Amino acid sequence: MGYTPLAGTRAPVRVWTDPYGIEPQAAQQLRNIGALPWVQGVAVMPDVHFGKGATVGSVIAMRQAVSPAAVGVDIGCGMSAVRTSLTAADLPDDLVPLRSAIEAAIPVGFAKRNDPVDPRRVRGLEQAGWDAFWRRFGELDRKVAQLEHRAQQQMGTLGGGNHFIEVCVEQGGPDDGQVWLMLHSGSRNIGKELAERHMAVARGLPHNAHLPDRDLAVFLTGTPEMDAFRRDLFWAQEYARRNREVMLALLCGVVRDQFPHVTYGEPISSHHNYVAEETYDGVDVLVTRKGAIRAGRGDLGIIPGSMGTGSYIVRGKGNPDAYCSASHGAGRRMSRGQAKRTYSTADLVRQTAGVECRKDAGVVDEIPGAYKDITKVMAQQDDLVEVVAQLKQVVCVKG
């Protein structure tokens, strides 16, 4: 499709959707971002929608600066997926036992583990680096010191909201019917706590006093505040990655228990709320992807739709105009509150027909109708990624 420039901004803001279709609050956020003196450029993904400070679905390249709000409160949130040797024909007609087994193995919602995960007891989990990772907790912001045990208990847990675990079936192509496992989660409460504390620090810094939106406050390179943020940020990004690795290994174990002959391919994993150091046109920048994935040439990524519409495995095209990025999903078209006012549990049952999942009032805000049309979102970014596989869920676990 290509991009459309957003008019009236100091830095270039390139939009991979109809700019006139962006909700007014989100459009104003994008103009606020484009006005910041540190911003090199902004790429706006087709799943863009209003967020705290920075829009969800925005890729912001800054020189010698970074805004915590441009990362998001769920630092390191992302997706993992793995292709199995199973086909749809191997799955039973009744998928309730499989869903129940997944929910028994992986705590969801507000649930946490009584005992922290012992990596040595999880088959298929990378064993390296765990002790060093947890030792670094003591280096984090001292105000979260009391949360270490909770962070350990939440390692390997899903959370709620739009986080999910799915069993999917590939549709079309030479591998039609192949079964995939997929999940979406992040850094749990500890990432949120760290993010909110650093956002508060940034808002109080003198150079942020006259910003159009104080939630866009930035840290500057070479300052102790930036050093502290990067330390905590990169730890939380690693927490999120390890959290998904634990859950994916446990999920593979659940499926192995029911299908002993199953084998697995190489997992795919990618953050979509994070910071990376990258270079474009010879300029070193700090790139924040908030609700966006890296889509460098050849990079494999995952773009989910909703709990009733399916997902895509994609390969990046490395488009520098988008800072080698793509959308992280379909993106919400209405708030959670509006979704609850608009839809009923009967609507949820209809829209998730054929999917073994929760169909109660507690997840109406995640109904497919609350999200943008994933097929249109994919069409709007055909210059950013190519589709490797299209998947449709048959089991969806939510908190």
Short mmCIF file of N, CA, C and O in Angstrom, two decimals, residues 111-193:
data_model
loop_
_atom_site.label_atom_id
_atom_site.label_comp_id
_atom_site.label_asym_id
_atom_site.label_seq_id
_atom_site.Cartn_x
_atom_site.Cartn_y
_atom_site.Cartn_z
N ALA A 111 -3.90 -14.80 38.50
CA ALA A 111 -3.29 -15.93 39.20
C ALA A 111 -1.77 -15.90 39.08
O ALA A 111 -1.22 -15.46 38.07
N LYS A 112 -1.11 -16.37 40.13
CA LYS A 112 0.34 -16.52 40.10
C LYS A 112 0.68 -17.89 40.67
O LYS A 112 -0.19 -18.61 41.17
N ARG A 113 1.94 -18.24 40.61
CA ARG A 113 2.37 -19.55 41.07
C ARG A 113 2.65 -19.53 42.58
O ARG A 113 3.15 -18.55 43.11
N ASN A 114 2.31 -20.62 43.25
CA ASN A 114 2.67 -20.73 44.66
C ASN A 114 4.18 -20.80 44.83
O ASN A 114 4.76 -20.20 45.74
N ASP A 115 4.82 -21.56 43.93
CA ASP A 115 6.27 -21.69 43.94
C ASP A 115 6.83 -21.20 42.62
O ASP A 115 6.30 -21.54 41.56
N PRO A 116 7.90 -20.41 42.64
CA PRO A 116 8.49 -19.93 41.39
C PRO A 116 8.91 -21.09 40.49
O PRO A 116 9.20 -22.20 40.95
N VAL A 117 8.95 -20.80 39.19
CA VAL A 117 9.36 -21.81 38.20
C VAL A 117 10.80 -22.22 38.44
O VAL A 117 11.68 -21.37 38.64
N ASP A 118 11.05 -23.52 38.44
CA ASP A 118 12.40 -24.06 38.45
C ASP A 118 12.73 -24.45 37.01
O ASP A 118 12.19 -25.44 36.50
N PRO A 119 13.58 -23.68 36.33
CA PRO A 119 13.85 -23.97 34.90
C PRO A 119 14.32 -25.40 34.66
O PRO A 119 14.06 -25.96 33.59
N ARG A 120 14.97 -26.00 35.65
CA ARG A 120 15.49 -27.36 35.47
C ARG A 120 14.37 -28.39 35.35
O ARG A 120 14.59 -29.50 34.90
N ARG A 121 13.17 -28.01 35.78
CA ARG A 121 12.04 -28.94 35.76
C ARG A 121 11.13 -28.74 34.56
O ARG A 121 10.09 -29.37 34.46
N VAL A 122 11.51 -27.82 33.66
CA VAL A 122 10.68 -27.54 32.49
C VAL A 122 11.37 -28.08 31.24
O VAL A 122 12.39 -27.54 30.80
N ARG A 123 10.84 -29.13 30.70
CA ARG A 123 11.44 -29.76 29.52
C ARG A 123 11.43 -28.79 28.34
O ARG A 123 10.45 -28.12 28.06
N GLY A 124 12.57 -28.71 27.66
CA GLY A 124 12.68 -27.89 26.47
C GLY A 124 12.99 -26.44 26.73
O GLY A 124 13.10 -25.64 25.79
N LEU A 125 13.15 -26.05 28.00
CA LEU A 125 13.43 -24.66 28.33
C LEU A 125 14.94 -24.42 28.37
O LEU A 125 15.68 -25.19 28.97
N GLU A 126 15.38 -23.34 27.75
CA GLU A 126 16.79 -22.96 27.79
C GLU A 126 17.21 -22.75 29.23
O GLU A 126 16.60 -22.00 29.98
N GLN A 127 18.29 -23.41 29.64
CA GLN A 127 18.71 -23.37 31.04
C GLN A 127 19.69 -22.25 31.36
O GLN A 127 19.87 -21.90 32.53
N ALA A 128 20.30 -21.68 30.37
CA ALA A 128 21.38 -20.72 30.60
C ALA A 128 20.86 -19.38 31.10
O ALA A 128 19.81 -18.89 30.67
N GLY A 129 21.60 -18.79 32.02
CA GLY A 129 21.41 -17.40 32.38
C GLY A 129 20.38 -17.08 33.44
O GLY A 129 20.22 -15.92 33.82
N TRP A 130 19.70 -18.08 33.96
CA TRP A 130 18.62 -17.79 34.90
C TRP A 130 19.14 -17.19 36.21
O TRP A 130 18.58 -16.21 36.72
N ASP A 131 20.18 -17.76 36.77
CA ASP A 131 20.70 -17.25 38.04
C ASP A 131 21.19 -15.82 37.90
O ASP A 131 20.90 -14.96 38.74
N ALA A 132 21.91 -15.55 36.82
CA ALA A 132 22.42 -14.20 36.59
C ALA A 132 21.28 -13.22 36.37
O ALA A 132 21.32 -12.07 36.83
N PHE A 133 20.24 -13.67 35.67
CA PHE A 133 19.08 -12.82 35.43
C PHE A 133 18.43 -12.39 36.74
O PHE A 133 18.17 -11.20 36.96
N TRP A 134 18.18 -13.33 37.63
CA TRP A 134 17.53 -12.98 38.89
C TRP A 134 18.45 -12.18 39.81
O TRP A 134 17.97 -11.32 40.57
N ARG A 135 19.75 -12.39 39.74
CA ARG A 135 20.66 -11.58 40.56
C ARG A 135 20.58 -10.11 40.19
O ARG A 135 20.75 -9.22 41.03
N ARG A 136 20.31 -9.82 38.93
CA ARG A 136 20.22 -8.44 38.46
C ARG A 136 18.99 -7.72 39.00
O ARG A 136 18.89 -6.49 38.91
N PHE A 137 18.05 -8.45 39.59
CA PHE A 137 16.88 -7.79 40.17
C PHE A 137 17.30 -6.78 41.22
O PHE A 137 16.71 -5.71 41.34
N GLY A 138 18.33 -7.11 41.98
CA GLY A 138 18.80 -6.22 43.03
C GLY A 138 19.35 -4.91 42.52
O GLY A 138 19.55 -3.97 43.30
N GLU A 139 19.63 -4.81 41.21
CA GLU A 139 20.14 -3.58 40.62
C GLU A 139 19.03 -2.65 40.14
O GLU A 139 19.29 -1.51 39.76
N LEU A 140 17.78 -3.14 40.14
CA LEU A 140 16.67 -2.35 39.62
C LEU A 140 16.31 -1.21 40.58
O LEU A 140 16.80 -1.14 41.71
N ASP A 141 15.43 -0.34 40.13
CA ASP A 141 14.92 0.74 40.96
C ASP A 141 14.58 0.22 42.35
O ASP A 141 13.83 -0.76 42.50
N ARG A 142 15.13 0.85 43.38
CA ARG A 142 14.98 0.33 44.74
C ARG A 142 13.52 0.29 45.18
O ARG A 142 13.17 -0.45 46.11
N LYS A 143 12.65 1.07 44.54
CA LYS A 143 11.25 1.10 44.94
C LYS A 143 10.49 -0.18 44.56
O LYS A 143 9.35 -0.37 44.99
N VAL A 144 11.10 -1.05 43.74
CA VAL A 144 10.45 -2.32 43.40
C VAL A 144 11.10 -3.49 44.12
O VAL A 144 10.79 -4.64 43.83
N ALA A 145 11.99 -3.22 45.05
CA ALA A 145 12.73 -4.30 45.72
C ALA A 145 11.80 -5.31 46.38
O ALA A 145 12.08 -6.51 46.38
N GLN A 146 10.67 -4.83 46.90
CA GLN A 146 9.75 -5.72 47.61
C GLN A 146 8.94 -6.60 46.66
O GLN A 146 8.19 -7.47 47.10
N LEU A 147 9.09 -6.39 45.36
CA LEU A 147 8.29 -7.13 44.37
C LEU A 147 9.03 -8.33 43.78
O LEU A 147 8.50 -8.99 42.89
N GLU A 148 10.21 -8.62 44.27
CA GLU A 148 10.99 -9.70 43.66
C GLU A 148 10.27 -11.04 43.75
O GLU A 148 10.20 -11.77 42.75
N HIS A 149 9.75 -11.39 44.91
CA HIS A 149 9.09 -12.69 45.04
C HIS A 149 7.86 -12.76 44.15
O HIS A 149 7.60 -13.79 43.52
N ARG A 150 7.10 -11.66 44.07
CA ARG A 150 5.94 -11.65 43.19
C ARG A 150 6.36 -11.82 41.73
O ARG A 150 5.71 -12.54 40.97
N ALA A 151 7.44 -11.15 41.35
CA ALA A 151 7.93 -11.30 39.98
C ALA A 151 8.33 -12.74 39.69
O ALA A 151 8.09 -13.26 38.59
N GLN A 152 8.91 -13.41 40.67
CA GLN A 152 9.27 -14.82 40.50
C GLN A 152 8.02 -15.68 40.38
O GLN A 152 7.97 -16.61 39.56
N GLN A 153 7.00 -15.38 41.17
CA GLN A 153 5.76 -16.16 41.12
C GLN A 153 5.00 -15.94 39.81
O GLN A 153 4.26 -16.81 39.36
N GLN A 154 5.16 -14.77 39.21
CA GLN A 154 4.45 -14.48 37.97
C GLN A 154 5.22 -14.91 36.72
O GLN A 154 4.68 -14.85 35.61
N MET A 155 6.46 -15.33 36.89
CA MET A 155 7.21 -15.87 35.75
C MET A 155 6.50 -17.13 35.25
O MET A 155 6.21 -18.04 36.01
N GLY A 156 6.20 -17.17 33.95
CA GLY A 156 5.50 -18.32 33.40
C GLY A 156 4.00 -18.25 33.59
O GLY A 156 3.32 -19.27 33.62
N THR A 157 3.46 -17.01 33.70
CA THR A 157 2.01 -16.82 33.81
C THR A 157 1.54 -15.88 32.72
O THR A 157 2.28 -15.01 32.26
N LEU A 158 0.27 -16.02 32.34
CA LEU A 158 -0.24 -15.35 31.14
C LEU A 158 -0.68 -13.91 31.39
O LEU A 158 -0.38 -13.02 30.60
N GLY A 159 -1.42 -13.68 32.48
CA GLY A 159 -2.06 -12.38 32.67
C GLY A 159 -3.43 -12.35 32.02
O GLY A 159 -3.97 -13.39 31.60
N GLY A 160 -4.01 -11.17 31.92
CA GLY A 160 -5.36 -11.04 31.37
C GLY A 160 -5.39 -10.09 30.20
O GLY A 160 -4.41 -9.93 29.47
N GLY A 161 -6.55 -9.41 30.03
CA GLY A 161 -6.69 -8.47 28.92
C GLY A 161 -6.59 -9.16 27.57
O GLY A 161 -7.26 -10.15 27.31
N ASN A 162 -5.71 -8.63 26.71
CA ASN A 162 -5.58 -9.21 25.37
C ASN A 162 -4.50 -10.29 25.29
O ASN A 162 -4.16 -10.75 24.20
N HIS A 163 -3.99 -10.72 26.43
CA HIS A 163 -3.03 -11.82 26.43
C HIS A 163 -3.77 -13.14 26.21
O HIS A 163 -4.89 -13.32 26.70
N PHE A 164 -3.13 -14.06 25.49
CA PHE A 164 -3.82 -15.32 25.17
C PHE A 164 -2.84 -16.44 24.87
O PHE A 164 -1.66 -16.20 24.60
N ILE A 165 -3.36 -17.65 24.92
CA ILE A 165 -2.67 -18.85 24.45
C ILE A 165 -3.61 -19.51 23.45
O ILE A 165 -4.80 -19.65 23.71
N GLU A 166 -3.06 -19.93 22.31
CA GLU A 166 -3.92 -20.53 21.29
C GLU A 166 -3.30 -21.78 20.67
O GLU A 166 -2.08 -21.91 20.56
N VAL A 167 -4.19 -22.66 20.26
CA VAL A 167 -3.88 -23.76 19.36
C VAL A 167 -4.52 -23.37 18.04
O VAL A 167 -5.73 -23.09 17.98
N CYS A 168 -3.72 -23.31 16.98
CA CYS A 168 -4.20 -22.82 15.68
C CYS A 168 -3.97 -23.85 14.59
O CYS A 168 -3.11 -24.72 14.70
N VAL A 169 -4.73 -23.70 13.52
CA VAL A 169 -4.59 -24.56 12.34
C VAL A 169 -4.28 -23.69 11.14
O VAL A 169 -4.97 -22.69 10.90
N GLU A 170 -3.24 -24.05 10.42
CA GLU A 170 -2.87 -23.30 9.22
C GLU A 170 -3.92 -23.46 8.14
O GLU A 170 -4.48 -24.55 7.93
N GLN A 171 -4.19 -22.36 7.43
CA GLN A 171 -5.21 -22.36 6.38
C GLN A 171 -4.60 -22.03 5.03
O GLN A 171 -3.93 -21.00 4.88
N GLY A 172 -4.82 -22.91 4.06
CA GLY A 172 -4.33 -22.67 2.72
C GLY A 172 -2.86 -23.00 2.56
O GLY A 172 -2.14 -23.27 3.53
N GLY A 173 -2.39 -22.99 1.33
CA GLY A 173 -0.99 -23.24 1.05
C GLY A 173 -0.63 -24.71 1.16
O GLY A 173 -1.47 -25.58 1.47
N PRO A 174 0.64 -25.03 0.95
CA PRO A 174 1.08 -26.44 0.96
C PRO A 174 0.99 -27.09 2.34
O PRO A 174 0.97 -28.32 2.43
N ASP A 175 0.94 -26.29 3.40
CA ASP A 175 0.87 -26.85 4.77
C ASP A 175 -0.51 -26.67 5.38
O ASP A 175 -0.65 -26.58 6.61
N ASP A 176 -1.52 -26.64 4.54
CA ASP A 176 -2.89 -26.49 5.02
C ASP A 176 -3.21 -27.57 6.07
O ASP A 176 -2.93 -28.74 5.86
N GLY A 177 -3.75 -27.15 7.20
CA GLY A 177 -4.11 -28.09 8.25
C GLY A 177 -3.05 -28.31 9.30
O GLY A 177 -3.31 -28.99 10.31
N GLN A 178 -1.85 -27.72 9.12
CA GLN A 178 -0.79 -27.90 10.11
C GLN A 178 -1.15 -27.17 11.40
O GLN A 178 -1.69 -26.07 11.37
N VAL A 179 -0.84 -27.77 12.55
CA VAL A 179 -1.19 -27.19 13.85
C VAL A 179 -0.02 -26.36 14.38
O VAL A 179 1.14 -26.79 14.35
N TRP A 180 -0.35 -25.17 14.88
CA TRP A 180 0.61 -24.27 15.50
C TRP A 180 0.19 -24.00 16.94
O TRP A 180 -1.00 -24.03 17.26
N LEU A 181 1.16 -23.67 17.79
CA LEU A 181 0.90 -23.18 19.13
C LEU A 181 1.37 -21.73 19.19
O LEU A 181 2.40 -21.39 18.62
N MET A 182 0.61 -20.90 19.89
CA MET A 182 0.90 -19.47 19.89
C MET A 182 0.52 -18.86 21.23
O MET A 182 -0.42 -19.32 21.89
N LEU A 183 1.25 -17.84 21.65
CA LEU A 183 0.87 -17.13 22.87
C LEU A 183 1.32 -15.68 22.82
O LEU A 183 2.23 -15.30 22.08
N HIS A 184 0.64 -14.87 23.64
CA HIS A 184 0.86 -13.43 23.70
C HIS A 184 0.90 -13.01 25.16
O HIS A 184 -0.08 -13.20 25.89
N SER A 185 2.02 -12.49 25.62
CA SER A 185 2.13 -12.00 26.99
C SER A 185 3.38 -11.13 27.11
O SER A 185 4.13 -10.98 26.15
N GLY A 186 3.58 -10.57 28.32
CA GLY A 186 4.70 -9.65 28.50
C GLY A 186 5.38 -9.77 29.84
O GLY A 186 5.59 -10.87 30.34
N SER A 187 5.70 -8.61 30.44
CA SER A 187 6.52 -8.59 31.64
C SER A 187 5.70 -8.54 32.92
O SER A 187 6.23 -8.24 33.99
N ARG A 188 4.40 -8.81 32.79
CA ARG A 188 3.52 -8.93 33.95
C ARG A 188 3.58 -7.68 34.83
O ARG A 188 3.94 -6.62 34.38
N ASN A 189 3.32 -7.78 36.10
CA ASN A 189 3.22 -6.60 36.95
C ASN A 189 4.56 -5.87 37.11
O ASN A 189 4.58 -4.64 37.19
N ILE A 190 5.67 -6.61 37.11
CA ILE A 190 6.96 -5.96 37.36
C ILE A 190 7.31 -5.00 36.23
O ILE A 190 7.85 -3.90 36.48
N GLY A 191 6.99 -5.33 34.99
CA GLY A 191 7.23 -4.41 33.88
C GLY A 191 6.39 -3.15 34.01
O GLY A 191 6.86 -2.04 33.75
N LYS A 192 5.13 -3.32 34.40
CA LYS A 192 4.23 -2.18 34.60
C LYS A 192 4.74 -1.27 35.71
O LYS A 192 4.75 -0.04 35.57
N GLU A 193 5.17 -1.87 36.82
CA GLU A 193 5.67 -1.07 37.94
C GLU A 193 6.90 -0.26 37.53
O GLU A 193 7.02 0.93 37.85
#
